[in-house]
Each structure stands twice: as C-alpha cells, then as structure tokens.
Amino acid sequence: MSKAVVVFSGGQDSTTCLIQALTQYDEVHAITFDYGQRHRQEIEIAKSLAQQLGVVSHKVLDVTVLNELAISALTRDAIEVSTELMDNGLPNTFVPGRNILFLTLAGIYAYQIGADTVITGVCETDFSGYPDCRDQFIKAMQSALEQGMDRQLNIKTPLMWLNKAQTWALADKYQSLALVRDETLTCYNGIKGTGCGTCPACILRNQGLQEYLDNQTRIMDELNQQC
C-alpha cells in the first residue's frame, strides 16, 4: 500500500498537491503547522479542506517555538508585509528555518506511519525569493532525513518547475480549479480566495490565475508536456 504525507497549509499550492496526491496514493495523510503565523486563519481552512477532500488523517502540530525564534513579517504583526526586498536580498516574509522544521517533522511523521513519501508545494520556477523553496535545498533535506533515520524517504515537489499559471492548470486538470480559487487561503493578510490583492502572495497568485484564464489551452499543453 502506497502512503504519502502532504505538508498542507490550506493555500493554493499545498491544496493542489494534496488533490493530486489523492489520485496517486492509497493513503494520504496531511500535516499542518501552527507557528503563530499572522495568517493563522489558514489552519482552519486546512482543517476544513482536509475533511472535505477525505484524507486519511490530518495532524495539526503546535510549533509556535518557531515564532519565538524567527523574526519575519509572518511572525510579527508589527512588521508590515512588504513587496520590497530586505538588505540581504530576501523578502521580509521569509521565515528562517521554517521549511527545515516542517520537512523534518513531516519526515518523522512519515517514518511513524510507514510512508516513504513526503510531498511539499515549494517551487523554484515562480517562487517568492525563499531559499528554502529551491530544489537544491529539498535534495539536501531528503539526504539528511534518510541518513538521520536510516530509512528511504522521497520528498516530492510536484510544483518545483511550474510557474503559477501552470499550477492553476494543474488544479484544473483535476477538476478542482473552482475549489482552489474559492476555498484556499494564500493571502498573508488572512483573506480567503482572491485575498487582499496587494500582498506578495496575492499578487503572484492572482497574476498566475489571470494568465491561465487568458491562455488556457497553451498553458495546459505546457503542463501536460512537463507532467
């Protein structure tokens, strides 16, 4: 029996990955992290979607210790979300160590339930400037987890080489475009669906959706060539 653990935030990317995984694995488990994020409404969205989509189990972990250590616009309400990069070249929504922690805990969970696959919706092609969304980082994490637990583990990244328009096409391929558009939460200001429209996450998401709607046939063909 094939089993997978999906790192699931309730946003566009992870929901699309979850929908795809449900067609590819016998058992799909979702894991969501509460790290005191400013857009913590995503946790309730994730709970609702996990139930609606029918995952075998959905675990929500309290990792608010990350909030104590990592200073970011996503962990400090007093820091305004900005579209400008910081002096180090990173967006101020970057949470240092977040994906290191998330993938480590997802790997432990996979070990305990006998799953050999962890799925995450990180993307290098059309990402927000986060170093922990790069393919090189994912490969390093997979190697570290395999060595540390002495067990084969495959970290899959279905969106790694897709742009946002192609990610929308992937949701549409599984007849879930409306669900992902209307029921997920990507907005850093905690607004479901199209969001606030001004934060970096909303801008990227909405531009990708418009591009897909304007060029559906071409983008779906591009997606099918890649997948």
mmCIF file of C-alpha atoms in Angstrom:
data_model
loop_
_atom_site.group_PDB
_atom_site.id
_atom_site.type_symbol
_atom_site.label_atom_id
_atom_site.label_comp_id
_atom_site.label_asym_id
_atom_site.label_seq_id
_atom_site.Cartn_x
_atom_site.Cartn_y
_atom_site.Cartn_z
ATOM 1 C CA MET A 1 0.000 0.000 0.000
ATOM 2 C CA SER A 2 1.408 3.379 -1.014
ATOM 3 C CA LYS A 3 1.311 6.145 1.600
ATOM 4 C CA ALA A 4 2.208 9.818 1.433
ATOM 5 C CA VAL A 5 2.342 12.728 3.855
ATOM 6 C CA VAL A 6 1.447 16.138 2.405
ATOM 7 C CA VAL A 7 2.727 19.293 4.088
ATOM 8 C CA PHE A 8 -0.563 21.151 3.990
ATOM 9 C CA SER A 9 -1.138 24.835 4.715
ATOM 10 C CA GLY A 10 -4.559 25.206 3.117
ATOM 11 C CA GLY A 11 -3.133 27.503 0.432
ATOM 12 C CA GLN A 12 -3.246 27.194 -3.344
ATOM 13 C CA ASP A 13 -0.023 25.246 -3.770
ATOM 14 C CA SER A 14 -0.367 22.686 -0.989
ATOM 15 C CA THR A 15 -4.054 22.115 -1.764
ATOM 16 C CA THR A 16 -3.213 21.421 -5.402
ATOM 17 C CA CYS A 17 -0.524 18.977 -4.264
ATOM 18 C CA LEU A 18 -2.996 17.291 -1.914
ATOM 19 C CA ILE A 19 -5.612 16.909 -4.641
ATOM 20 C CA GLN A 20 -3.044 15.331 -6.949
ATOM 21 C CA ALA A 21 -1.717 13.037 -4.218
ATOM 22 C CA LEU A 22 -5.196 11.686 -3.537
ATOM 23 C CA THR A 23 -5.215 10.297 -7.091
ATOM 24 C CA GLN A 24 -1.748 8.749 -6.788
ATOM 25 C CA TYR A 25 -1.546 7.094 -3.358
ATOM 26 C CA ASP A 26 -3.643 4.570 -1.460
ATOM 27 C CA GLU A 27 -3.350 6.587 1.752
ATOM 28 C CA VAL A 28 -2.786 10.313 2.026
ATOM 29 C CA HIS A 29 -2.085 11.979 5.354
ATOM 30 C CA ALA A 30 -1.901 15.762 5.796
ATOM 31 C CA ILE A 31 0.169 17.687 8.316
ATOM 32 C CA THR A 32 -0.338 21.376 9.121
ATOM 33 C CA PHE A 33 1.800 23.601 11.317
ATOM 34 C CA ASP A 34 0.716 26.313 13.724
ATOM 35 C CA TYR A 35 3.749 28.557 14.105
ATOM 36 C CA GLY A 36 1.876 31.648 15.232
ATOM 37 C CA GLN A 37 1.665 32.939 11.671
ATOM 38 C CA ARG A 38 -0.134 36.226 11.084
ATOM 39 C CA HIS A 39 -2.418 34.485 8.574
ATOM 40 C CA ARG A 40 -3.301 31.731 11.034
ATOM 41 C CA GLN A 41 -6.796 31.548 9.537
ATOM 42 C CA GLU A 42 -5.122 29.140 7.114
ATOM 43 C CA ILE A 43 -5.171 26.472 9.824
ATOM 44 C CA GLU A 44 -8.977 26.388 9.959
ATOM 45 C CA ILE A 45 -9.079 26.432 6.160
ATOM 46 C CA ALA A 46 -6.703 23.446 6.112
ATOM 47 C CA LYS A 47 -8.887 21.544 8.588
ATOM 48 C CA SER A 48 -11.993 22.164 6.501
ATOM 49 C CA LEU A 49 -10.334 21.201 3.218
ATOM 50 C CA ALA A 50 -8.737 18.064 4.650
ATOM 51 C CA GLN A 51 -12.142 16.873 5.811
ATOM 52 C CA GLN A 52 -13.803 17.835 2.536
ATOM 53 C CA LEU A 53 -11.174 16.105 0.398
ATOM 54 C CA GLY A 54 -11.146 12.949 2.511
ATOM 55 C CA VAL A 55 -7.590 12.487 3.708
ATOM 56 C CA VAL A 56 -6.954 9.502 5.965
ATOM 57 C CA SER A 57 -5.717 11.735 8.773
ATOM 58 C CA HIS A 58 -4.932 15.396 9.325
ATOM 59 C CA LYS A 59 -2.475 16.323 12.038
ATOM 60 C CA VAL A 60 -2.071 19.922 13.226
ATOM 61 C CA LEU A 61 1.150 20.494 15.150
ATOM 62 C CA ASP A 62 1.915 23.354 17.519
ATOM 63 C CA VAL A 63 5.355 24.642 16.557
ATOM 64 C CA THR A 64 4.967 28.142 17.945
ATOM 65 C CA VAL A 65 8.523 27.913 19.250
ATOM 66 C CA LEU A 66 9.424 28.960 15.692
ATOM 67 C CA ASN A 67 7.571 32.221 16.288
ATOM 68 C CA GLU A 68 9.778 32.900 19.305
ATOM 69 C CA LEU A 69 12.976 32.444 17.311
ATOM 70 C CA ALA A 70 12.288 33.569 13.757
ATOM 71 C CA ILE A 71 11.631 37.260 13.143
ATOM 72 C CA SER A 72 9.606 37.868 9.987
ATOM 73 C CA ALA A 73 6.590 39.800 8.770
ATOM 74 C CA LEU A 74 4.742 36.482 9.046
ATOM 75 C CA THR A 75 5.646 36.024 12.714
ATOM 76 C CA ARG A 76 5.420 39.641 13.901
ATOM 77 C CA ASP A 77 2.220 41.619 13.357
ATOM 78 C CA ALA A 78 4.160 44.828 13.994
ATOM 79 C CA ILE A 79 6.205 44.235 10.828
ATOM 80 C CA GLU A 80 4.266 45.282 7.760
ATOM 81 C CA VAL A 81 4.305 42.859 4.824
ATOM 82 C CA SER A 82 6.354 44.484 2.083
ATOM 83 C CA THR A 83 6.860 43.844 -1.611
ATOM 84 C CA GLU A 84 10.383 45.268 -1.299
ATOM 85 C CA LEU A 85 13.368 43.026 -0.588
ATOM 86 C CA MET A 86 15.405 43.442 2.576
ATOM 87 C CA ASP A 87 19.100 44.363 2.573
ATOM 88 C CA ASN A 88 20.009 40.653 2.424
ATOM 89 C CA GLY A 89 18.019 40.243 -0.803
ATOM 90 C CA LEU A 90 15.210 38.247 0.824
ATOM 91 C CA PRO A 91 11.558 39.249 1.266
ATOM 92 C CA ASN A 92 10.559 40.220 4.796
ATOM 93 C CA THR A 93 8.021 37.362 4.748
ATOM 94 C CA PHE A 94 10.853 34.805 4.766
ATOM 95 C CA VAL A 95 10.714 32.748 7.970
ATOM 96 C CA PRO A 96 14.215 31.358 8.585
ATOM 97 C CA GLY A 97 14.214 27.623 9.229
ATOM 98 C CA ARG A 98 10.518 27.153 8.533
ATOM 99 C CA ASN A 99 10.806 24.512 5.824
ATOM 100 C CA ILE A 100 13.721 22.862 7.606
ATOM 101 C CA LEU A 101 11.464 22.358 10.628
ATOM 102 C CA PHE A 102 8.358 21.444 8.626
ATOM 103 C CA LEU A 103 10.096 18.823 6.490
ATOM 104 C CA THR A 104 11.885 17.345 9.494
ATOM 105 C CA LEU A 105 8.623 16.899 11.379
ATOM 106 C CA ALA A 106 6.832 15.611 8.270
ATOM 107 C CA GLY A 107 9.673 13.119 7.794
ATOM 108 C CA ILE A 108 9.298 11.905 11.376
ATOM 109 C CA TYR A 109 5.550 11.524 10.891
ATOM 110 C CA ALA A 110 6.117 9.604 7.656
ATOM 111 C CA TYR A 111 8.524 7.303 9.485
ATOM 112 C CA GLN A 112 5.966 6.546 12.188
ATOM 113 C CA ILE A 113 3.086 5.743 9.827
ATOM 114 C CA GLY A 114 5.210 3.825 7.323
ATOM 115 C CA ALA A 115 5.007 6.335 4.480
ATOM 116 C CA ASP A 116 8.011 6.651 2.190
ATOM 117 C CA THR A 117 6.924 9.908 0.532
ATOM 118 C CA VAL A 118 6.590 13.467 1.791
ATOM 119 C CA ILE A 119 5.015 15.983 -0.597
ATOM 120 C CA THR A 120 5.510 19.716 -0.377
ATOM 121 C CA GLY A 121 4.324 22.529 -2.648
ATOM 122 C CA VAL A 122 7.568 24.510 -2.843
ATOM 123 C CA CYS A 123 8.505 25.962 -6.209
ATOM 124 C CA GLU A 124 11.731 27.332 -7.651
ATOM 125 C CA THR A 125 10.408 28.468 -11.043
ATOM 126 C CA ASP A 126 7.911 31.042 -9.816
ATOM 127 C CA PHE A 127 8.696 31.480 -6.140
ATOM 128 C CA SER A 128 8.797 34.364 -3.682
ATOM 129 C CA GLY A 129 12.550 34.518 -3.161
ATOM 130 C CA TYR A 130 12.727 31.982 -0.334
ATOM 131 C CA PRO A 131 15.981 29.964 -0.293
ATOM 132 C CA ASP A 132 14.189 27.008 1.333
ATOM 133 C CA CYS A 133 11.993 26.569 -1.744
ATOM 134 C CA ARG A 134 14.896 25.640 -4.003
ATOM 135 C CA ASP A 135 15.419 22.187 -5.474
ATOM 136 C CA GLN A 136 18.959 22.089 -4.083
ATOM 137 C CA PHE A 137 17.616 22.582 -0.559
ATOM 138 C CA ILE A 138 14.982 19.853 -0.960
ATOM 139 C CA LYS A 139 17.594 17.355 -2.147
ATOM 140 C CA ALA A 140 19.803 18.239 0.828
ATOM 141 C CA MET A 141 16.894 17.769 3.254
ATOM 142 C CA GLN A 142 15.990 14.426 1.745
ATOM 143 C CA SER A 143 19.573 13.232 2.103
ATOM 144 C CA ALA A 144 19.773 14.446 5.704
ATOM 145 C CA LEU A 145 16.499 12.768 6.695
ATOM 146 C CA GLU A 146 17.441 9.497 5.035
ATOM 147 C CA GLN A 147 20.799 9.447 6.778
ATOM 148 C CA GLY A 148 19.399 10.566 10.127
ATOM 149 C CA MET A 149 16.606 7.981 10.202
ATOM 150 C CA ASP A 150 18.372 5.269 8.200
ATOM 151 C CA ARG A 151 15.319 4.848 6.007
ATOM 152 C CA GLN A 152 14.476 5.677 2.412
ATOM 153 C CA LEU A 153 12.366 8.807 2.093
ATOM 154 C CA ASN A 154 11.329 10.605 -1.072
ATOM 155 C CA ILE A 155 10.495 14.303 -0.803
ATOM 156 C CA LYS A 156 8.368 15.084 -3.840
ATOM 157 C CA THR A 157 7.848 18.601 -5.156
ATOM 158 C CA PRO A 158 5.207 18.454 -7.917
ATOM 159 C CA LEU A 159 5.268 22.237 -8.431
ATOM 160 C CA MET A 160 9.025 22.758 -8.407
ATOM 161 C CA TRP A 161 9.348 23.589 -12.115
ATOM 162 C CA LEU A 162 5.866 25.006 -12.713
ATOM 163 C CA ASN A 163 5.008 28.688 -12.837
ATOM 164 C CA LYS A 164 1.848 29.944 -11.135
ATOM 165 C CA ALA A 165 -0.241 29.774 -14.300
ATOM 166 C CA GLN A 166 0.757 26.123 -14.746
ATOM 167 C CA THR A 167 -0.086 25.431 -11.096
ATOM 168 C CA TRP A 168 -3.586 26.729 -11.771
ATOM 169 C CA ALA A 169 -3.696 24.471 -14.817
ATOM 170 C CA LEU A 170 -2.773 21.513 -12.613
ATOM 171 C CA ALA A 171 -5.718 22.237 -10.323
ATOM 172 C CA ASP A 172 -7.946 22.481 -13.390
ATOM 173 C CA LYS A 173 -6.601 19.176 -14.692
ATOM 174 C CA TYR A 174 -8.057 17.538 -11.588
ATOM 175 C CA GLN A 175 -11.371 19.422 -11.963
ATOM 176 C CA SER A 176 -10.590 21.486 -8.872
ATOM 177 C CA LEU A 177 -9.974 24.983 -10.200
ATOM 178 C CA ALA A 178 -13.049 26.471 -8.505
ATOM 179 C CA LEU A 179 -12.270 24.805 -5.184
ATOM 180 C CA VAL A 180 -8.668 26.022 -5.165
ATOM 181 C CA ARG A 181 -9.689 29.506 -6.324
ATOM 182 C CA ASP A 182 -12.512 29.999 -3.811
ATOM 183 C CA GLU A 183 -11.723 27.822 -0.786
ATOM 184 C CA THR A 184 -7.966 28.129 -0.217
ATOM 185 C CA LEU A 185 -6.089 30.824 1.691
ATOM 186 C CA THR A 186 -2.812 32.106 0.303
ATOM 187 C CA CYS A 187 -3.106 35.735 1.414
ATOM 188 C CA TYR A 188 -0.617 36.919 4.054
ATOM 189 C CA ASN A 189 -3.400 39.098 5.476
ATOM 190 C CA GLY A 190 -5.631 36.075 6.060
ATOM 191 C CA ILE A 191 -8.331 36.636 3.424
ATOM 192 C CA LYS A 192 -9.659 33.509 1.712
ATOM 193 C CA GLY A 193 -9.961 33.184 -2.057
ATOM 194 C CA THR A 194 -8.657 36.110 -4.083
ATOM 195 C CA GLY A 195 -7.298 37.621 -0.865
ATOM 196 C CA CYS A 196 -6.325 41.217 -0.199
ATOM 197 C CA GLY A 197 -4.879 41.608 -3.683
ATOM 198 C CA THR A 198 -1.880 43.627 -2.521
ATOM 199 C CA CYS A 199 0.424 41.316 -0.542
ATOM 200 C CA PRO A 200 3.159 39.451 -2.477
ATOM 201 C CA ALA A 201 1.336 36.119 -2.184
ATOM 202 C CA CYS A 202 -1.888 37.537 -3.601
ATOM 203 C CA ILE A 203 -0.143 39.337 -6.438
ATOM 204 C CA LEU A 204 1.653 36.167 -7.536
ATOM 205 C CA ARG A 205 -1.456 34.019 -7.178
ATOM 206 C CA ASN A 206 -3.831 36.397 -8.985
ATOM 207 C CA GLN A 207 -1.445 37.178 -11.833
ATOM 208 C CA GLY A 208 -0.973 33.452 -12.390
ATOM 209 C CA LEU A 209 -4.715 32.837 -12.428
ATOM 210 C CA GLN A 210 -5.328 35.612 -14.932
ATOM 211 C CA GLU A 211 -2.541 34.342 -17.165
ATOM 212 C CA TYR A 212 -4.049 30.853 -17.098
ATOM 213 C CA LEU A 213 -7.580 32.081 -17.823
ATOM 214 C CA ASP A 214 -6.282 34.113 -20.769
ATOM 215 C CA ASN A 215 -4.252 31.232 -22.244
ATOM 216 C CA GLN A 216 -5.841 28.012 -21.011
ATOM 217 C CA THR A 217 -5.145 25.766 -23.999
ATOM 218 C CA ARG A 218 -1.493 26.760 -24.342
ATOM 219 C CA ILE A 219 -0.726 26.532 -20.638
ATOM 220 C CA MET A 220 -2.499 23.191 -20.239
ATOM 221 C CA ASP A 221 -0.469 21.857 -23.165
ATOM 222 C CA GLU A 222 2.720 23.110 -21.496
ATOM 223 C CA LEU A 223 1.710 21.408 -18.263
ATOM 224 C CA ASN A 224 0.966 18.109 -19.970
ATOM 225 C CA GLN A 225 4.378 18.180 -21.611
ATOM 226 C CA GLN A 226 6.047 18.573 -18.222
ATOM 227 C CA CYS A 227 3.935 16.091 -16.249
#
